[in-house]
Tab-separated table of C-alpha atoms (C1' of nucleotides) in Angstrom:
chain	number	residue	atom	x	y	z
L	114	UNK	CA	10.055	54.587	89.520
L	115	UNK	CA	11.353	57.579	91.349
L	116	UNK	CA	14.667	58.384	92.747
L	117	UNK	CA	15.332	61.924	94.489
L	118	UNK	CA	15.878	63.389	91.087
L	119	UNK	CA	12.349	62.522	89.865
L	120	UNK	CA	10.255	63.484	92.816
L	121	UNK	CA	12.321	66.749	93.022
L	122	UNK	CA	10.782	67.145	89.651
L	123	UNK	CA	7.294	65.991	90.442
L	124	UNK	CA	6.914	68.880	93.086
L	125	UNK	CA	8.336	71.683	91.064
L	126	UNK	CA	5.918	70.498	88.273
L	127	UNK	CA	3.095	70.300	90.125
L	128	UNK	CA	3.521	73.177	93.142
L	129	UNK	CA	2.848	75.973	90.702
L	130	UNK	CA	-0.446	74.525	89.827
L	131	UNK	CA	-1.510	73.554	93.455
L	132	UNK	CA	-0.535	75.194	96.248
L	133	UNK	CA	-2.681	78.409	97.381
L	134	UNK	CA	-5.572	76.255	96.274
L	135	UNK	CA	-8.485	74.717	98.066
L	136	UNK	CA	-9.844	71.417	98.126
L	137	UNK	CA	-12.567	70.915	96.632
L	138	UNK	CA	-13.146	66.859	96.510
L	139	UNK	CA	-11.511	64.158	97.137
L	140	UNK	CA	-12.129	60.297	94.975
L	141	UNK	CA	-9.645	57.606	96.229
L	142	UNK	CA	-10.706	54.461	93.682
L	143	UNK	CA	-8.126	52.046	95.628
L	144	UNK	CA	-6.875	52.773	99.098
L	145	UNK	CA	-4.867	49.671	98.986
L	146	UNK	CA	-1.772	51.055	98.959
L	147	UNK	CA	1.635	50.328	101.115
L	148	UNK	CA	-0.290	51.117	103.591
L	149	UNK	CA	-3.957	52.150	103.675
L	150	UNK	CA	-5.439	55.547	102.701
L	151	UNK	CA	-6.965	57.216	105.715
L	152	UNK	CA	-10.655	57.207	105.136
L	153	UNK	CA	-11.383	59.807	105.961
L	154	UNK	CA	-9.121	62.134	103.266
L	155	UNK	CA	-11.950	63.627	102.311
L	156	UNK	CA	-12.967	64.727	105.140
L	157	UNK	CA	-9.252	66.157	105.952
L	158	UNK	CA	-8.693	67.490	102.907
L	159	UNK	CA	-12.023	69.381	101.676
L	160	UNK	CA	-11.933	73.297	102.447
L	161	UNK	CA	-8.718	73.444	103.247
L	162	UNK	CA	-5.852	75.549	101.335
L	163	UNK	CA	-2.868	73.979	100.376
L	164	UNK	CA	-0.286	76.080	101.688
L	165	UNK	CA	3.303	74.365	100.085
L	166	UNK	CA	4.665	71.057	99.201
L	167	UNK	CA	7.885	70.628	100.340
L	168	UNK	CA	10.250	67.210	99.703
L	169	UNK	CA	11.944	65.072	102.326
L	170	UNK	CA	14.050	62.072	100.550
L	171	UNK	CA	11.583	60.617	98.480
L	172	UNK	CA	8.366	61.826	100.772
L	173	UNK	CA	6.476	64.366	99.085
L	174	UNK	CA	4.742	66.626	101.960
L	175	UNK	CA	1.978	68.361	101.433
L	176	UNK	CA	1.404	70.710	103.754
L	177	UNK	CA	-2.826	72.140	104.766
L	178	UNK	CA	-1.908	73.650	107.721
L	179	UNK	CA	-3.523	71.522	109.921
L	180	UNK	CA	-1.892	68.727	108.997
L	181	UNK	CA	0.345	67.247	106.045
L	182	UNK	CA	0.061	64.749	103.486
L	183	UNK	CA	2.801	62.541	103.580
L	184	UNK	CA	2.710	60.668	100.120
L	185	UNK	CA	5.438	57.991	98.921
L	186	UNK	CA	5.637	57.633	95.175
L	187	UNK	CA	6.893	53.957	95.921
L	188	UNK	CA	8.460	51.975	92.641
L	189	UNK	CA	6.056	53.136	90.027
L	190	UNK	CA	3.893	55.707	91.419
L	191	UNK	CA	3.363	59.434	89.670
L	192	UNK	CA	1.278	61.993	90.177
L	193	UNK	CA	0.204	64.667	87.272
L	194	UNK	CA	-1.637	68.003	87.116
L	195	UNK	CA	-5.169	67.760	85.015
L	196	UNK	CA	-6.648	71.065	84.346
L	197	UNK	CA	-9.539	72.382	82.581
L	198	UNK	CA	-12.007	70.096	80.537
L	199	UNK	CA	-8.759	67.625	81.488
L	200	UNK	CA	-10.410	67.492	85.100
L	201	UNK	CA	-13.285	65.403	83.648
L	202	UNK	CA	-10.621	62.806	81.733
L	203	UNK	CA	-11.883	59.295	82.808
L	204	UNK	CA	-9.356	57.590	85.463
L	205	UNK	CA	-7.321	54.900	83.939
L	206	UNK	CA	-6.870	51.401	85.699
L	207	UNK	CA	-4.476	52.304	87.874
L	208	UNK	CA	-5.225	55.759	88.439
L	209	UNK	CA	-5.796	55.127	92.319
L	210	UNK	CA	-6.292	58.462	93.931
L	211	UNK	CA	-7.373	62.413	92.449
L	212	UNK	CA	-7.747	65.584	94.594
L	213	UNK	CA	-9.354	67.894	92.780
L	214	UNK	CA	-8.811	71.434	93.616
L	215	UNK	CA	-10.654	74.323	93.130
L	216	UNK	CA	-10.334	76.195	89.848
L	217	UNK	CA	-10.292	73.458	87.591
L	218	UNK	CA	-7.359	71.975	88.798
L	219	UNK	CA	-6.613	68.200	89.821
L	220	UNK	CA	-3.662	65.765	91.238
L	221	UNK	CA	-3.840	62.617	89.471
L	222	UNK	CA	-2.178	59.570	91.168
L	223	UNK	CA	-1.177	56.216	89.092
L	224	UNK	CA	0.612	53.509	90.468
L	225	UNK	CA	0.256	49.891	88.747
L	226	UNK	CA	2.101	48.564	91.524
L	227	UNK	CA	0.782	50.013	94.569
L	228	UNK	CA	3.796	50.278	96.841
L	229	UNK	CA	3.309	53.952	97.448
L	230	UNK	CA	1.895	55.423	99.960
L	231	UNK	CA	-0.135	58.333	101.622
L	232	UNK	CA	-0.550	59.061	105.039
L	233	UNK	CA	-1.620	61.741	107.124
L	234	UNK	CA	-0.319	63.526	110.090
L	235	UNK	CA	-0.844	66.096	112.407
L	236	UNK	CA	1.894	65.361	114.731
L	237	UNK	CA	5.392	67.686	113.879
L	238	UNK	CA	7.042	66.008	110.833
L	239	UNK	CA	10.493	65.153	112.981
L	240	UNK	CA	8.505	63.104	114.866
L	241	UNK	CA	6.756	60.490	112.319
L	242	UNK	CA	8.068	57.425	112.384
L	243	UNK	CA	8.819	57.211	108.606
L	244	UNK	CA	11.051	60.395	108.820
L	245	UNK	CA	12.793	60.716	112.103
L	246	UNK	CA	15.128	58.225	111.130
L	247	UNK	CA	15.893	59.505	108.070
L	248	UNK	CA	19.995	60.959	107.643
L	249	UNK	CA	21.122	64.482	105.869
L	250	UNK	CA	18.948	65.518	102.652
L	251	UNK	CA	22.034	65.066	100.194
L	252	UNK	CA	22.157	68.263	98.190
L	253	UNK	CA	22.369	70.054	101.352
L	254	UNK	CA	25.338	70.739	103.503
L	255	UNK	CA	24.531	68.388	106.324
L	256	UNK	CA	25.813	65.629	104.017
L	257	UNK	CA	29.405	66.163	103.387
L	258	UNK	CA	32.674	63.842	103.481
L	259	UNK	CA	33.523	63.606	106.685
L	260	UNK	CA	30.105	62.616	107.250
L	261	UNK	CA	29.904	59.643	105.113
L	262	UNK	CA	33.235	58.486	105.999
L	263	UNK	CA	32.607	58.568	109.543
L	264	UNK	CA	29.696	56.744	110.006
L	265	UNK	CA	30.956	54.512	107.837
L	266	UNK	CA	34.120	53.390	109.846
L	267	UNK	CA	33.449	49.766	110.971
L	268	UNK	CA	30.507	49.219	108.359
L	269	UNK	CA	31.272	45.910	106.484
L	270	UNK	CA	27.973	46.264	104.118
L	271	UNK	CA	28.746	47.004	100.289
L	272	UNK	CA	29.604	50.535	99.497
L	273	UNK	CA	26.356	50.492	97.113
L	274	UNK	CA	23.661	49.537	99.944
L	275	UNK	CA	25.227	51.660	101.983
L	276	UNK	CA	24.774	54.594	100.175
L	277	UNK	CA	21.212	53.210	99.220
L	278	UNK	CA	20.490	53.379	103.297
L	279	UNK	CA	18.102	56.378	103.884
L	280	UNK	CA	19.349	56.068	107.166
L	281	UNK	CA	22.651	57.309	105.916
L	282	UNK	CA	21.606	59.449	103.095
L	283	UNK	CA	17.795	59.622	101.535
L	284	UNK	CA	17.111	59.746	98.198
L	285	UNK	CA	20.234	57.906	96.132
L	286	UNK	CA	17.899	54.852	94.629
L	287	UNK	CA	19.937	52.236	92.250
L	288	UNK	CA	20.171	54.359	89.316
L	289	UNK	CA	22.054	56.979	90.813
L	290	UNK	CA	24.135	55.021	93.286
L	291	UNK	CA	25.399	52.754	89.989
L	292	UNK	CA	25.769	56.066	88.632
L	293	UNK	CA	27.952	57.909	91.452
L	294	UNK	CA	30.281	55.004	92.012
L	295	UNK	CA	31.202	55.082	88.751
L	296	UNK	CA	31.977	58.555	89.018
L	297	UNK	CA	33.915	58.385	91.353
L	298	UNK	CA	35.645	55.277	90.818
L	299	UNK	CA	34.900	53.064	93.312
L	300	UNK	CA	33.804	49.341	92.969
L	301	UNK	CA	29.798	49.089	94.119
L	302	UNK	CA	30.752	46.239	96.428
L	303	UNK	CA	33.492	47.311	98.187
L	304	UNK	CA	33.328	47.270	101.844
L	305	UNK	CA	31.832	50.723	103.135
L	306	UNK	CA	34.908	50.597	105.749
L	307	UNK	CA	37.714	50.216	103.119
L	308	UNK	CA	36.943	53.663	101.923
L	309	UNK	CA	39.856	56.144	102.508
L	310	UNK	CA	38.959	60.056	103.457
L	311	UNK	CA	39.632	60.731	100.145
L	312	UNK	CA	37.148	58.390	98.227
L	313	UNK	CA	34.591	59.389	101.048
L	314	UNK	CA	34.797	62.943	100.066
L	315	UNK	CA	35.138	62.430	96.277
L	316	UNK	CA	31.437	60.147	96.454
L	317	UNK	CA	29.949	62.823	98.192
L	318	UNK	CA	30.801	65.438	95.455
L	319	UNK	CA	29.329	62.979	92.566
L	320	UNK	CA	26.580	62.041	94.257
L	321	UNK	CA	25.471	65.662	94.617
L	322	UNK	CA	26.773	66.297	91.140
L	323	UNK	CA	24.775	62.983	89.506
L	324	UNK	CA	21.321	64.412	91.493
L	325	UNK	CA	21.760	67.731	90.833
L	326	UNK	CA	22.379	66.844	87.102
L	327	UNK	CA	19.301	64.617	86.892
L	328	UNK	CA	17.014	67.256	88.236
L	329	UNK	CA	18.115	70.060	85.625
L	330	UNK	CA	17.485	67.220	83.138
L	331	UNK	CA	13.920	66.529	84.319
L	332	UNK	CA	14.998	63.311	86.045
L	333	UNK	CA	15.323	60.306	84.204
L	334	UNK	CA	12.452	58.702	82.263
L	335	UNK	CA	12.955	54.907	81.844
L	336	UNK	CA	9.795	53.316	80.867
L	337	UNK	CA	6.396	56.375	81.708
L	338	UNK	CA	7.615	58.749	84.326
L	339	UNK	CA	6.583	62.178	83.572
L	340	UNK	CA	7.457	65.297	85.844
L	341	UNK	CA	3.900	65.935	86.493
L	342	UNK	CA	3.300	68.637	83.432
L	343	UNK	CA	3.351	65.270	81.142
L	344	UNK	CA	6.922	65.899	80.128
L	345	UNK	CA	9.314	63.643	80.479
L	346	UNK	CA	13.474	63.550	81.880
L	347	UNK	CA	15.836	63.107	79.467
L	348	UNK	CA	18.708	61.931	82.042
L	349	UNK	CA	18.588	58.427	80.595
L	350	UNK	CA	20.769	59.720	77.628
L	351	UNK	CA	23.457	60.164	80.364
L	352	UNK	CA	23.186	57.539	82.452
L	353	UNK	CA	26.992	55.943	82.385
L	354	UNK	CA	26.199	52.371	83.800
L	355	UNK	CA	22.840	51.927	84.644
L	356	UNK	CA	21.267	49.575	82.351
L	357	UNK	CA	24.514	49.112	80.490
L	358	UNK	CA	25.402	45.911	81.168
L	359	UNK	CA	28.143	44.186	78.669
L	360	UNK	CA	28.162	47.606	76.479
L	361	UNK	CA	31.108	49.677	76.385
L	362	UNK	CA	32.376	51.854	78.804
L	363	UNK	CA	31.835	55.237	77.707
L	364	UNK	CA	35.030	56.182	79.444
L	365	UNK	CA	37.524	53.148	78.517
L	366	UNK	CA	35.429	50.874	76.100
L	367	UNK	CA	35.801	48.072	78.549
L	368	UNK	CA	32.622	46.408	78.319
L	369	UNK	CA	30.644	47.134	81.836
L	370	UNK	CA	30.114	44.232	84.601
L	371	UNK	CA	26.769	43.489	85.566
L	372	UNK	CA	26.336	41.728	88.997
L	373	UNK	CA	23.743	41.683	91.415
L	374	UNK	CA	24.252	43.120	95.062
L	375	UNK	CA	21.526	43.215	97.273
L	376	UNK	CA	19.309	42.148	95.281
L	377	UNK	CA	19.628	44.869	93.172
L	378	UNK	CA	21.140	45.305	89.448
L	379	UNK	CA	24.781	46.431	89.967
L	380	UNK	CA	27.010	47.789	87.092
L	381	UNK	CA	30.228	49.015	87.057
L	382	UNK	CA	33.501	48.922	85.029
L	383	UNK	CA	36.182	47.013	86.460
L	384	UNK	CA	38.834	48.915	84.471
L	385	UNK	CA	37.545	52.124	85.771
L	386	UNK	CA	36.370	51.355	89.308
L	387	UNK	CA	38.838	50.407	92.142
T	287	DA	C1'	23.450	47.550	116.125
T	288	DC	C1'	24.150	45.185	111.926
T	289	DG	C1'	23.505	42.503	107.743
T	290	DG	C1'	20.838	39.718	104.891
T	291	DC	C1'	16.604	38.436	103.158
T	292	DC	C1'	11.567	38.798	102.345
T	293	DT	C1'	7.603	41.194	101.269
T	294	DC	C1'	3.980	44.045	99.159
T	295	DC	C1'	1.968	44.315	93.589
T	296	DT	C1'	1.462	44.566	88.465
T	297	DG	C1'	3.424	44.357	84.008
T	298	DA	C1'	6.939	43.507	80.524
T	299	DC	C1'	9.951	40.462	78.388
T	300	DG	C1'	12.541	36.306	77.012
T	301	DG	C1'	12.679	31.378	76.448
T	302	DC	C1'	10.429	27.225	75.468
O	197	DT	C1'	-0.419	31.536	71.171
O	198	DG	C1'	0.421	30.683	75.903
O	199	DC	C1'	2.779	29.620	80.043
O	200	DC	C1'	6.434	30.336	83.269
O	201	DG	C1'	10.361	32.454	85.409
O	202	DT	C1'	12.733	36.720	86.076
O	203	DC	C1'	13.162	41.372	86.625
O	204	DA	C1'	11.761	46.430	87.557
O	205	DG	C1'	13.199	53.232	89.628
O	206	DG	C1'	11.512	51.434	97.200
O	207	DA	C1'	12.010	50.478	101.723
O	208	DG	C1'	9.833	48.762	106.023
O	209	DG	C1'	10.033	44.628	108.760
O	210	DC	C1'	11.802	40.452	110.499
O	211	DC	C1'	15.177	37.132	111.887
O	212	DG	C1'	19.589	35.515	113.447
DNA sequence: ACGGCCTCCTGACGGC
DNA sequence: TGCCGTCAGGAGGCCG
């Protein structure tokens, strides 16, 4: 489900709620996640104050102090704020995980298919192996032009997976890569290599633009994500290619190409897109 | 180091 | 109505 744009807009709905809060319990239904949930959450968690959640890529981190909760909203994972009498709402069948803080306030976690993840570390964040590999956070200024088009001088994958690469960027998922190639005009399979300066610096400015966008908009809401207060993004309405397959371009009525590139659903106009 | 492919899992949808 | 194949917003891991 989530791209950077929606689990921007999972923490900013749920922070206000959480964080100055204790712990209070801690039910895990199904620790079968990516990988397992510690067992011993509970035991972690309980009495201690969240003190902020912060957002690397797509990792939410949750941090107690002592340690941080590293947790992975994987392809159809979401997490939601129940409060009051709502505390007491019976768990659904995939409602997996809910800390319940104290005050009347819980984190609900639902993920039919189960690739997300939590984890738990104690060791400084730069470290973990999920995140020290991880390149520049891409609305900050550590991912620019001459960035991208260095490291991507000799690189023969497609464009598209290479922006997908957390490696080189984290956070640009299919929707928004289809979406920022189009932008800027580039074909999604074009060799990474055969991009000039120019191109390099123009992606980097929609793919800012496109994420930046989605966020104000609540992220985009394709089938059940909600932002964690239950509301839910309206980017969809301005998504240019993704999931537009054979309609019209919006730009030059040529209907859109769909193709598949990586295994992944690839759109683009060929009128527009060089 | 790189590129391509597979995998985890459930649910929705289209075709027969 | 049901069965089967395909696809879905991620990304680590493996193999050549």
């Amino acid at each position: 489900m989530p791209e950077l744009p929606e689990v921007e807009t999972t923490r900013l709905g749920i922070a206000p709620h959480l964080v100055g809060r204790k712990v209070n319990r801690v039910e895990v239904r199904n620790a079968k996640l990516r990988w397992p949930v510690p067992g011993d959450l509970s035991s972690l968690l309980v009495g201690q104050k969240l003190k902020g959640i912060q957002r690397r890529g797509k990792y939410l981190l949750f941090d107690f102090g002592r340690g941080v909760v590293l947790w992975h909203l994987g392809m159809s994972g979401s997490l939601r704020i129940l409060s009051g009498s709502g505390v007491r709402e019976p768990a659904a069948i995939h409602d997996h995980i809910d800390v319940v803080f104290a005050g009347k306030v819980a984190l609900r976690y639902c993920d039919p298919r189960r690739f997300g993840a939590l984890l738990w570390t104690s060791d400084p964040l730069d470290q973990h192996a999920l995140l020290s590999h991880l390149g520049p956070e891409p609305l900050t200024d550590d991912f620019d032009g001459d960035d991208l088009f260095r490291r991507s001088r000799k690189r023969k994958t497609a464009i598209k997976t290479f922006i997908m690469d957390s490696k080189i960027v984290v956070g640009v998922g299919n929707i928004y890569a289809n979406e920022a190639l189009f932008a800027a005009g580039i074909r999604p399979g074009k060799a990474a290599a055969s991009l000039t300066r120019a191109k390099a610096e123009r992606l980097v400015t929609e793919i800012k633009l496109v994420l930046q966008r989605a966020i104000t908009q609540g992220g985009t809401t394709l089938r059940d994500f909600t932002g964690g207060d239950g509301k839910p993004g309206y980017f969809a309405q301005q998504l240019a290619v993704y999931g537009r397959g054979g309609k019209p371009c919006r730009v030059c009525a040529t209907p859109l190409t769909e193709t598949r590139l990586g295994n992944r659903s690839t759109v683009y106009c060929a009128q527009c897109q060089s």
